[in-house]
Amino acid sequence: MLLNRNIKVVTTHVLNEMKLRGEKISMLTAYDYSMARIIDQAGIDVILVGDSASNVMAGNQSTLPITLNQMIYHALSVVRAVERALVVVDLPFGTYQGNSKEALASAIRIMKETGAHAVKLEGGEEVKESVMRILSAGIPVMGHLGLTPQSIHKFGTYVVRAREDEEAEKLVKDAHILEDAGCFSIVLEKIPAKLAARVAKEVKIPVIGIGAGHDVDGQVLVLHDMLGITQEFSPRFLRRYHNLSEEILGAVKNYITDVKKVDFPNDKEQY
Ligand code: KIV
């Protein structure tokens, strides 16, 4: 699909083609207009309006408290900025589990009120009905397996998932269930690289990893983590591409000093 400025927009179909020709898919989170604009201009393939906004933007300990209205606010801000990337929005905790009618209603609100292109939800077999119902309305769905942060109170910890055979086999089975149900892609979070590689090989849809090694079809990171804005979160899989918190700290300190010294604004910076 071509936009007026000759930008070839990323669709779920494009992602499939990328998997087929072995081109890796790049994905990052964004929650606001300004950041989304920058990463879209940089050429990111997929922007995830993740429920990690609950941690990163709102300072919560988990993703559980964020509401559908709050996700819609973030998604709307992101969609306004994006010209090229595929925008996927997380269905927040409590808006889809166990009730496929509610899942569809939540997904429809996201699509109708934000203009996003797809939704993501966590879980395997247990959310199959919700996935199928959402898909029946023509809404593309991305799955999410492995460490699923909305279930953190069930896991009790953020350690690597599916190290044991039983959990690994369930994960592989769930990936096939999600593919058969019609998901266009699956995120695999914090699982052994070998297992992720096996899933990426077995399913035809693109598999995007976070802490899942390089033998998958693409990678996703939380933007604020990879830019070094968040400081307290340092899992092994996280590569920091910048130390933005230090840069911001320095800039703000300089500003404070300039204001105190009446160095800012100077004669040229006034009317
Ligand atoms: O909410 C989020 O940021 C996510 C990614 C970690 C995949 O789900």
PDB file of C-alpha atoms and ligand atoms in Angstrom:
ATOM      1  CA  MET A   1       0.000   0.000   0.000  1.00  0.00           C
ATOM      2  CA  LEU A   2       1.410   3.426  -0.997  1.00  0.00           C
ATOM      3  CA  LEU A   3       0.684   6.688   0.817  1.00  0.00           C
ATOM      4  CA  ASN A   4       0.736  10.096  -0.926  1.00  0.00           C
ATOM      5  CA  ARG A   5       4.404  10.704  -0.037  1.00  0.00           C
ATOM      6  CA  ASN A   6       5.327   7.411  -1.694  1.00  0.00           C
ATOM      7  CA  ILE A   7       5.797   5.724   1.655  1.00  0.00           C
ATOM      8  CA  LYS A   8       5.257   1.985   1.492  1.00  0.00           C
ATOM      9  CA  VAL A   9       3.308   1.337   4.670  1.00  0.00           C
ATOM     10  CA  VAL A  10       3.917  -1.783   6.735  1.00  0.00           C
ATOM     11  CA  THR A  11       0.968  -4.169   6.853  1.00  0.00           C
ATOM     12  CA  THR A  12       0.591  -7.632   8.340  1.00  0.00           C
ATOM     13  CA  HIS A  13       1.034  -8.919   4.789  1.00  0.00           C
ATOM     14  CA  VAL A  14       4.359  -7.058   4.489  1.00  0.00           C
ATOM     15  CA  LEU A  15       5.546  -8.699   7.732  1.00  0.00           C
ATOM     16  CA  ASN A  16       4.717 -12.105   6.302  1.00  0.00           C
ATOM     17  CA  GLU A  17       6.698 -11.330   3.172  1.00  0.00           C
ATOM     18  CA  MET A  18       9.622 -10.216   5.342  1.00  0.00           C
ATOM     19  CA  LYS A  19       9.600 -13.562   7.142  1.00  0.00           C
ATOM     20  CA  LEU A  20       9.479 -15.410   3.825  1.00  0.00           C
ATOM     21  CA  ARG A  21      12.528 -13.610   2.466  1.00  0.00           C
ATOM     22  CA  GLY A  22      14.385 -13.749   5.792  1.00  0.00           C
ATOM     23  CA  GLU A  23      14.370 -10.001   6.435  1.00  0.00           C
ATOM     24  CA  LYS A  24      14.296  -9.280  10.165  1.00  0.00           C
ATOM     25  CA  ILE A  25      11.429  -7.225  11.570  1.00  0.00           C
ATOM     26  CA  SER A  26      12.197  -4.286  13.879  1.00  0.00           C
ATOM     27  CA  MET A  27       9.680  -3.373  16.555  1.00  0.00           C
ATOM     28  CA  LEU A  28       9.742  -0.879  19.447  1.00  0.00           C
ATOM     29  CA  THR A  29       7.207   0.436  21.887  1.00  0.00           C
ATOM     30  CA  ALA A  30       5.911   4.008  21.897  1.00  0.00           C
ATOM     31  CA  TYR A  31       3.228   5.654  23.961  1.00  0.00           C
ATOM     32  CA  ASP A  32       3.170   9.264  22.768  1.00  0.00           C
ATOM     33  CA  TYR A  33       3.165  11.395  19.612  1.00  0.00           C
ATOM     34  CA  SER A  34       6.704  12.820  19.812  1.00  0.00           C
ATOM     35  CA  MET A  35       8.537   9.525  20.309  1.00  0.00           C
ATOM     36  CA  ALA A  36       6.330   7.697  17.803  1.00  0.00           C
ATOM     37  CA  ARG A  37       7.105  10.350  15.192  1.00  0.00           C
ATOM     38  CA  ILE A  38      10.860   9.928  15.653  1.00  0.00           C
ATOM     39  CA  ILE A  39      10.900   6.135  15.540  1.00  0.00           C
ATOM     40  CA  ASP A  40       8.538   6.047  12.564  1.00  0.00           C
ATOM     41  CA  GLN A  41      10.816   8.458  10.704  1.00  0.00           C
ATOM     42  CA  ALA A  42      13.778   6.230  11.624  1.00  0.00           C
ATOM     43  CA  GLY A  43      12.062   3.402   9.743  1.00  0.00           C
ATOM     44  CA  ILE A  44      10.853   1.084  12.484  1.00  0.00           C
ATOM     45  CA  ASP A  45       8.580  -1.621  11.051  1.00  0.00           C
ATOM     46  CA  VAL A  46       6.165  -2.114  13.940  1.00  0.00           C
ATOM     47  CA  ILE A  47       5.250   0.211  16.815  1.00  0.00           C
ATOM     48  CA  LEU A  48       3.747  -1.446  19.848  1.00  0.00           C
ATOM     49  CA  VAL A  49       1.624   0.698  22.116  1.00  0.00           C
ATOM     50  CA  GLY A  50       2.482  -1.678  24.926  1.00  0.00           C
ATOM     51  CA  ASP A  51       0.777  -1.950  28.260  1.00  0.00           C
ATOM     52  CA  SER A  52       4.331  -1.422  29.558  1.00  0.00           C
ATOM     53  CA  ALA A  53       3.067   2.183  29.473  1.00  0.00           C
ATOM     54  CA  SER A  54       1.733   1.242  32.899  1.00  0.00           C
ATOM     55  CA  ASN A  55       5.326   0.922  34.184  1.00  0.00           C
ATOM     56  CA  VAL A  56       7.160   3.359  31.935  1.00  0.00           C
ATOM     57  CA  MET A  57       4.671   6.214  31.693  1.00  0.00           C
ATOM     58  CA  ALA A  58       2.638   5.855  34.862  1.00  0.00           C
ATOM     59  CA  GLY A  59       5.240   4.437  37.276  1.00  0.00           C
ATOM     60  CA  ASN A  60       3.222   1.367  38.262  1.00  0.00           C
ATOM     61  CA  GLN A  61       4.973  -1.802  39.488  1.00  0.00           C
ATOM     62  CA  SER A  62       3.215  -3.952  36.883  1.00  0.00           C
ATOM     63  CA  THR A  63       1.163  -3.745  33.698  1.00  0.00           C
ATOM     64  CA  LEU A  64      -2.037  -4.709  35.519  1.00  0.00           C
ATOM     65  CA  PRO A  65      -3.421  -1.288  36.512  1.00  0.00           C
ATOM     66  CA  ILE A  66      -3.527   0.348  33.073  1.00  0.00           C
ATOM     67  CA  THR A  67      -7.070   0.763  31.744  1.00  0.00           C
ATOM     68  CA  LEU A  68      -8.577   0.473  28.273  1.00  0.00           C
ATOM     69  CA  ASN A  69      -9.257   4.227  28.236  1.00  0.00           C
ATOM     70  CA  GLN A  70      -5.629   4.946  29.102  1.00  0.00           C
ATOM     71  CA  MET A  71      -4.402   2.586  26.359  1.00  0.00           C
ATOM     72  CA  ILE A  72      -6.719   4.320  23.904  1.00  0.00           C
ATOM     73  CA  TYR A  73      -5.279   7.712  24.887  1.00  0.00           C
ATOM     74  CA  HIS A  74      -1.707   6.467  24.292  1.00  0.00           C
ATOM     75  CA  ALA A  75      -2.626   4.710  21.039  1.00  0.00           C
ATOM     76  CA  LEU A  76      -4.403   7.744  19.638  1.00  0.00           C
ATOM     77  CA  SER A  77      -1.324   9.893  20.306  1.00  0.00           C
ATOM     78  CA  VAL A  78       0.908   7.340  18.564  1.00  0.00           C
ATOM     79  CA  VAL A  79      -1.348   6.837  15.552  1.00  0.00           C
ATOM     80  CA  ARG A  80      -1.427  10.617  14.908  1.00  0.00           C
ATOM     81  CA  ALA A  81       2.348  10.520  14.466  1.00  0.00           C
ATOM     82  CA  VAL A  82       2.797   7.436  12.322  1.00  0.00           C
ATOM     83  CA  GLU A  83       3.009   7.380   8.531  1.00  0.00           C
ATOM     84  CA  ARG A  84       4.708   4.069   7.831  1.00  0.00           C
ATOM     85  CA  ALA A  85       4.852   1.602  10.717  1.00  0.00           C
ATOM     86  CA  LEU A  86       2.234  -0.965  11.631  1.00  0.00           C
ATOM     87  CA  VAL A  87       0.712   0.138  14.953  1.00  0.00           C
ATOM     88  CA  VAL A  88      -0.228  -2.664  17.357  1.00  0.00           C
ATOM     89  CA  VAL A  89      -1.989  -1.939  20.649  1.00  0.00           C
ATOM     90  CA  ASP A  90      -1.962  -4.127  23.752  1.00  0.00           C
ATOM     91  CA  LEU A  91      -5.331  -5.161  25.119  1.00  0.00           C
ATOM     92  CA  PRO A  92      -4.890  -4.370  28.805  1.00  0.00           C
ATOM     93  CA  PHE A  93      -5.364  -6.819  31.664  1.00  0.00           C
ATOM     94  CA  GLY A  94      -9.008  -7.628  32.380  1.00  0.00           C
ATOM     95  CA  THR A  95     -10.390  -6.580  29.011  1.00  0.00           C
ATOM     96  CA  TYR A  96     -10.243  -9.907  27.151  1.00  0.00           C
ATOM     97  CA  GLN A  97      -9.457 -12.861  29.426  1.00  0.00           C
ATOM     98  CA  GLY A  98     -12.182 -15.432  29.770  1.00  0.00           C
ATOM     99  CA  ASN A  99     -14.845 -13.495  27.905  1.00  0.00           C
ATOM    100  CA  SER A 100     -14.550 -13.374  24.153  1.00  0.00           C
ATOM    101  CA  LYS A 101     -17.478 -10.957  23.797  1.00  0.00           C
ATOM    102  CA  GLU A 102     -15.721  -8.467  26.040  1.00  0.00           C
ATOM    103  CA  ALA A 103     -12.477  -9.110  24.166  1.00  0.00           C
ATOM    104  CA  LEU A 104     -14.155  -8.204  20.889  1.00  0.00           C
ATOM    105  CA  ALA A 105     -15.754  -5.091  22.407  1.00  0.00           C
ATOM    106  CA  SER A 106     -12.342  -3.963  23.750  1.00  0.00           C
ATOM    107  CA  ALA A 107     -10.609  -4.593  20.422  1.00  0.00           C
ATOM    108  CA  ILE A 108     -13.341  -2.733  18.531  1.00  0.00           C
ATOM    109  CA  ARG A 109     -12.970   0.280  20.838  1.00  0.00           C
ATOM    110  CA  ILE A 110      -9.223   0.332  20.182  1.00  0.00           C
ATOM    111  CA  MET A 111      -9.610   0.089  16.413  1.00  0.00           C
ATOM    112  CA  LYS A 112     -12.512   2.557  16.180  1.00  0.00           C
ATOM    113  CA  GLU A 113     -11.250   5.183  18.609  1.00  0.00           C
ATOM    114  CA  THR A 114      -7.531   5.167  17.741  1.00  0.00           C
ATOM    115  CA  GLY A 115      -7.097   4.143  14.108  1.00  0.00           C
ATOM    116  CA  ALA A 116      -4.492   1.532  15.106  1.00  0.00           C
ATOM    117  CA  HIS A 117      -3.909  -1.456  12.840  1.00  0.00           C
ATOM    118  CA  ALA A 118      -3.937  -4.458  15.182  1.00  0.00           C
ATOM    119  CA  VAL A 119      -4.211  -5.584  18.798  1.00  0.00           C
ATOM    120  CA  LYS A 120      -1.993  -7.813  20.916  1.00  0.00           C
ATOM    121  CA  LEU A 121      -3.010 -10.064  23.774  1.00  0.00           C
ATOM    122  CA  GLU A 122      -1.218 -12.442  26.118  1.00  0.00           C
ATOM    123  CA  GLY A 123      -1.735 -16.193  26.437  1.00  0.00           C
ATOM    124  CA  GLY A 124      -2.232 -19.359  24.399  1.00  0.00           C
ATOM    125  CA  GLU A 125      -5.037 -21.903  24.417  1.00  0.00           C
ATOM    126  CA  GLU A 126      -6.930 -20.019  27.137  1.00  0.00           C
ATOM    127  CA  VAL A 127      -7.400 -16.950  24.905  1.00  0.00           C
ATOM    128  CA  LYS A 128      -8.068 -18.864  21.662  1.00  0.00           C
ATOM    129  CA  GLU A 129     -11.785 -18.068  21.694  1.00  0.00           C
ATOM    130  CA  SER A 130     -11.092 -14.364  22.232  1.00  0.00           C
ATOM    131  CA  VAL A 131      -8.543 -14.354  19.395  1.00  0.00           C
ATOM    132  CA  MET A 132     -11.022 -15.996  17.015  1.00  0.00           C
ATOM    133  CA  ARG A 133     -13.843 -13.656  17.965  1.00  0.00           C
ATOM    134  CA  ILE A 134     -11.686 -10.554  17.486  1.00  0.00           C
ATOM    135  CA  LEU A 135     -10.504 -11.913  14.139  1.00  0.00           C
ATOM    136  CA  SER A 136     -14.083 -12.526  13.075  1.00  0.00           C
ATOM    137  CA  ALA A 137     -14.527  -8.747  13.099  1.00  0.00           C
ATOM    138  CA  GLY A 138     -11.539  -8.368  10.768  1.00  0.00           C
ATOM    139  CA  ILE A 139      -9.143  -7.150  13.455  1.00  0.00           C
ATOM    140  CA  PRO A 140      -5.596  -8.546  13.179  1.00  0.00           C
ATOM    141  CA  VAL A 141      -4.295 -10.109  16.396  1.00  0.00           C
ATOM    142  CA  MET A 142      -0.724 -10.552  17.614  1.00  0.00           C
ATOM    143  CA  GLY A 143      -0.134 -13.197  20.295  1.00  0.00           C
ATOM    144  CA  HIS A 144       2.309 -13.056  23.210  1.00  0.00           C
ATOM    145  CA  LEU A 145       3.796 -16.129  24.914  1.00  0.00           C
ATOM    146  CA  GLY A 146       6.591 -16.915  27.364  1.00  0.00           C
ATOM    147  CA  LEU A 147       6.933 -14.310  30.066  1.00  0.00           C
ATOM    148  CA  THR A 148       3.538 -12.660  29.936  1.00  0.00           C
ATOM    149  CA  PRO A 149       3.683  -9.700  32.345  1.00  0.00           C
ATOM    150  CA  GLN A 150      -0.079  -9.605  32.907  1.00  0.00           C
ATOM    151  CA  SER A 151       0.286 -12.984  34.685  1.00  0.00           C
ATOM    152  CA  ILE A 152       3.164 -11.883  36.889  1.00  0.00           C
ATOM    153  CA  HIS A 153       1.264 -12.691  40.079  1.00  0.00           C
ATOM    154  CA  LYS A 154       0.789 -16.269  38.848  1.00  0.00           C
ATOM    155  CA  PHE A 155       4.501 -16.655  37.958  1.00  0.00           C
ATOM    156  CA  GLY A 156       5.652 -14.751  41.045  1.00  0.00           C
ATOM    157  CA  THR A 157       8.897 -13.676  39.324  1.00  0.00           C
ATOM    158  CA  TYR A 158      10.284 -12.245  36.076  1.00  0.00           C
ATOM    159  CA  VAL A 159      12.751 -15.138  35.519  1.00  0.00           C
ATOM    160  CA  VAL A 160      13.204 -16.860  32.149  1.00  0.00           C
ATOM    161  CA  ARG A 161      10.160 -18.953  31.238  1.00  0.00           C
ATOM    162  CA  ALA A 162       9.831 -22.419  29.670  1.00  0.00           C
ATOM    163  CA  ARG A 163      13.241 -23.800  30.688  1.00  0.00           C
ATOM    164  CA  GLU A 164      11.610 -27.088  31.686  1.00  0.00           C
ATOM    165  CA  ASP A 165      10.351 -29.526  29.029  1.00  0.00           C
ATOM    166  CA  GLU A 166       6.727 -29.472  30.115  1.00  0.00           C
ATOM    167  CA  GLU A 167       6.400 -25.688  29.931  1.00  0.00           C
ATOM    168  CA  ALA A 168       8.416 -25.608  26.685  1.00  0.00           C
ATOM    169  CA  GLU A 169       6.112 -28.145  25.031  1.00  0.00           C
ATOM    170  CA  LYS A 170       3.051 -26.194  26.177  1.00  0.00           C
ATOM    171  CA  LEU A 171       4.549 -23.033  24.700  1.00  0.00           C
ATOM    172  CA  VAL A 172       5.139 -24.724  21.325  1.00  0.00           C
ATOM    173  CA  LYS A 173       1.587 -26.084  21.384  1.00  0.00           C
ATOM    174  CA  ASP A 174       0.214 -22.626  22.266  1.00  0.00           C
ATOM    175  CA  ALA A 175       2.161 -21.054  19.385  1.00  0.00           C
ATOM    176  CA  HIS A 176       0.509 -23.500  16.965  1.00  0.00           C
ATOM    177  CA  ILE A 177      -2.897 -22.803  18.515  1.00  0.00           C
ATOM    178  CA  LEU A 178      -2.417 -19.056  18.044  1.00  0.00           C
ATOM    179  CA  GLU A 179      -1.271 -19.570  14.458  1.00  0.00           C
ATOM    180  CA  ASP A 180      -4.232 -21.860  13.694  1.00  0.00           C
ATOM    181  CA  ALA A 181      -6.614 -19.398  15.346  1.00  0.00           C
ATOM    182  CA  GLY A 182      -5.385 -16.781  12.854  1.00  0.00           C
ATOM    183  CA  CYS A 183      -2.857 -14.578  14.716  1.00  0.00           C
ATOM    184  CA  PHE A 184      -0.666 -12.715  12.232  1.00  0.00           C
ATOM    185  CA  SER A 185       2.377 -12.782  14.517  1.00  0.00           C
ATOM    186  CA  ILE A 186       3.549 -13.861  17.975  1.00  0.00           C
ATOM    187  CA  VAL A 187       5.808 -12.148  20.519  1.00  0.00           C
ATOM    188  CA  LEU A 188       7.996 -14.522  22.543  1.00  0.00           C
ATOM    189  CA  GLU A 189       9.308 -12.972  25.749  1.00  0.00           C
ATOM    190  CA  LYS A 190      12.231 -14.165  27.863  1.00  0.00           C
ATOM    191  CA  ILE A 191      12.503 -17.816  26.875  1.00  0.00           C
ATOM    192  CA  PRO A 192      15.550 -19.926  25.891  1.00  0.00           C
ATOM    193  CA  ALA A 193      16.881 -18.973  22.446  1.00  0.00           C
ATOM    194  CA  LYS A 194      16.754 -22.589  21.227  1.00  0.00           C
ATOM    195  CA  LEU A 195      13.068 -22.879  22.046  1.00  0.00           C
ATOM    196  CA  ALA A 196      12.290 -19.554  20.349  1.00  0.00           C
ATOM    197  CA  ALA A 197      14.203 -20.704  17.251  1.00  0.00           C
ATOM    198  CA  ARG A 198      12.156 -23.908  17.187  1.00  0.00           C
ATOM    199  CA  VAL A 199       8.875 -21.961  17.351  1.00  0.00           C
ATOM    200  CA  ALA A 200       9.995 -19.523  14.622  1.00  0.00           C
ATOM    201  CA  LYS A 201      10.849 -22.495  12.416  1.00  0.00           C
ATOM    202  CA  GLU A 202       7.654 -24.422  13.089  1.00  0.00           C
ATOM    203  CA  VAL A 203       5.110 -21.636  12.602  1.00  0.00           C
ATOM    204  CA  LYS A 204       4.655 -19.737   9.343  1.00  0.00           C
ATOM    205  CA  ILE A 205       3.740 -16.413  10.968  1.00  0.00           C
ATOM    206  CA  PRO A 206       6.465 -13.956  12.060  1.00  0.00           C
ATOM    207  CA  VAL A 207       7.821 -14.522  15.569  1.00  0.00           C
ATOM    208  CA  ILE A 208       9.148 -11.419  17.321  1.00  0.00           C
ATOM    209  CA  GLY A 209      11.485 -11.970  20.256  1.00  0.00           C
ATOM    210  CA  ILE A 210      12.353 -10.040  23.391  1.00  0.00           C
ATOM    211  CA  GLY A 211      14.970 -11.927  25.347  1.00  0.00           C
ATOM    212  CA  ALA A 212      14.468 -14.865  22.977  1.00  0.00           C
ATOM    213  CA  GLY A 213      17.726 -14.882  20.989  1.00  0.00           C
ATOM    214  CA  HIS A 214      18.390 -14.021  17.359  1.00  0.00           C
ATOM    215  CA  ASP A 215      16.952 -17.020  15.520  1.00  0.00           C
ATOM    216  CA  VAL A 216      13.474 -15.499  15.376  1.00  0.00           C
ATOM    217  CA  ASP A 217      11.924 -13.254  12.729  1.00  0.00           C
ATOM    218  CA  GLY A 218      12.341  -9.936  14.509  1.00  0.00           C
ATOM    219  CA  GLN A 219      13.094  -8.140  17.760  1.00  0.00           C
ATOM    220  CA  VAL A 220      11.166  -5.856  20.071  1.00  0.00           C
ATOM    221  CA  LEU A 221      12.384  -3.711  22.959  1.00  0.00           C
ATOM    222  CA  VAL A 222      10.765  -1.150  25.204  1.00  0.00           C
ATOM    223  CA  LEU A 223      11.881   2.208  23.779  1.00  0.00           C
ATOM    224  CA  HIS A 224      12.564   3.811  27.167  1.00  0.00           C
ATOM    225  CA  ASP A 225      14.787   0.856  28.138  1.00  0.00           C
ATOM    226  CA  MET A 226      16.882   0.824  24.953  1.00  0.00           C
ATOM    227  CA  LEU A 227      17.317   4.614  25.090  1.00  0.00           C
ATOM    228  CA  GLY A 228      18.465   4.442  28.707  1.00  0.00           C
ATOM    229  CA  ILE A 229      15.620   6.582  30.020  1.00  0.00           C
ATOM    230  CA  THR A 230      14.610   3.888  32.511  1.00  0.00           C
ATOM    231  CA  GLN A 231      17.509   3.130  34.827  1.00  0.00           C
ATOM    232  CA  GLU A 232      16.444   0.470  37.283  1.00  0.00           C
ATOM    233  CA  PHE A 233      15.612  -2.235  34.687  1.00  0.00           C
ATOM    234  CA  SER A 234      18.658  -4.159  33.411  1.00  0.00           C
ATOM    235  CA  PRO A 235      17.876  -7.682  32.192  1.00  0.00           C
ATOM    236  CA  ARG A 236      20.588  -9.518  30.246  1.00  0.00           C
ATOM    237  CA  PHE A 237      18.665  -9.214  26.970  1.00  0.00           C
ATOM    238  CA  LEU A 238      18.510  -5.435  27.074  1.00  0.00           C
ATOM    239  CA  ARG A 239      21.015  -3.561  24.901  1.00  0.00           C
ATOM    240  CA  ARG A 240      21.124   0.130  25.786  1.00  0.00           C
ATOM    241  CA  TYR A 241      21.734   2.230  22.688  1.00  0.00           C
ATOM    242  CA  HIS A 242      21.955   5.470  24.598  1.00  0.00           C
ATOM    243  CA  ASN A 243      22.112   6.874  28.097  1.00  0.00           C
ATOM    244  CA  LEU A 244      19.370   9.416  27.670  1.00  0.00           C
ATOM    245  CA  SER A 245      18.577   9.773  31.377  1.00  0.00           C
ATOM    246  CA  GLU A 246      22.105  11.151  31.944  1.00  0.00           C
ATOM    247  CA  GLU A 247      21.799  13.495  28.984  1.00  0.00           C
ATOM    248  CA  ILE A 248      18.438  14.786  30.179  1.00  0.00           C
ATOM    249  CA  LEU A 249      19.779  15.168  33.705  1.00  0.00           C
ATOM    250  CA  GLY A 250      22.726  17.208  32.402  1.00  0.00           C
ATOM    251  CA  ALA A 251      20.558  19.401  30.179  1.00  0.00           C
ATOM    252  CA  VAL A 252      18.057  20.120  32.951  1.00  0.00           C
ATOM    253  CA  LYS A 253      20.856  20.915  35.414  1.00  0.00           C
ATOM    254  CA  ASN A 254      22.351  23.364  32.900  1.00  0.00           C
ATOM    255  CA  TYR A 255      18.940  24.979  32.427  1.00  0.00           C
ATOM    256  CA  ILE A 256      18.455  25.365  36.190  1.00  0.00           C
ATOM    257  CA  THR A 257      21.904  26.955  36.508  1.00  0.00           C
ATOM    258  CA  ASP A 258      21.200  29.356  33.621  1.00  0.00           C
ATOM    259  CA  VAL A 259      17.847  30.396  35.105  1.00  0.00           C
ATOM    260  CA  LYS A 260      19.387  30.996  38.538  1.00  0.00           C
ATOM    261  CA  LYS A 261      22.258  33.050  37.011  1.00  0.00           C
ATOM    262  CA  VAL A 262      19.802  35.018  34.847  1.00  0.00           C
ATOM    263  CA  ASP A 263      21.836  33.791  31.884  1.00  0.00           C
ATOM    264  CA  PHE A 264      18.619  32.489  30.340  1.00  0.00           C
ATOM    265  CA  PRO A 265      16.905  34.105  28.554  1.00  0.00           C
ATOM    266  CA  ASN A 266      19.544  36.386  27.046  1.00  0.00           C
ATOM    267  CA  ASP A 267      18.845  39.517  24.998  1.00  0.00           C
ATOM    268  CA  LYS A 268      18.364  37.522  21.785  1.00  0.00           C
ATOM    269  CA  GLU A 269      15.929  35.158  23.450  1.00  0.00           C
ATOM    270  CA  GLN A 270      13.360  37.799  24.272  1.00  0.00           C
ATOM    271  CA  TYR A 271      10.953  40.168  22.450  1.00  0.00           C
TER     272      TYR A 271
HETATM  273  O1  KIV B   1       3.995  -4.017  26.733  1.00  0.00           O
HETATM  274  C1  KIV B   1       5.083  -4.240  26.169  1.00  0.00           C
HETATM  275  O2  KIV B   1       5.970  -3.396  26.111  1.00  0.00           O
HETATM  276  C2  KIV B   1       5.284  -5.557  25.575  1.00  0.00           C
HETATM  277  C3  KIV B   1       6.638  -5.869  25.021  1.00  0.00           C
HETATM  278  C4  KIV B   1       7.576  -6.158  26.119  1.00  0.00           C
HETATM  279  C5  KIV B   1       6.597  -6.948  24.025  1.00  0.00           C
HETATM  280  O3  KIV B   1       4.402  -6.352  25.558  1.00  0.00           O
END
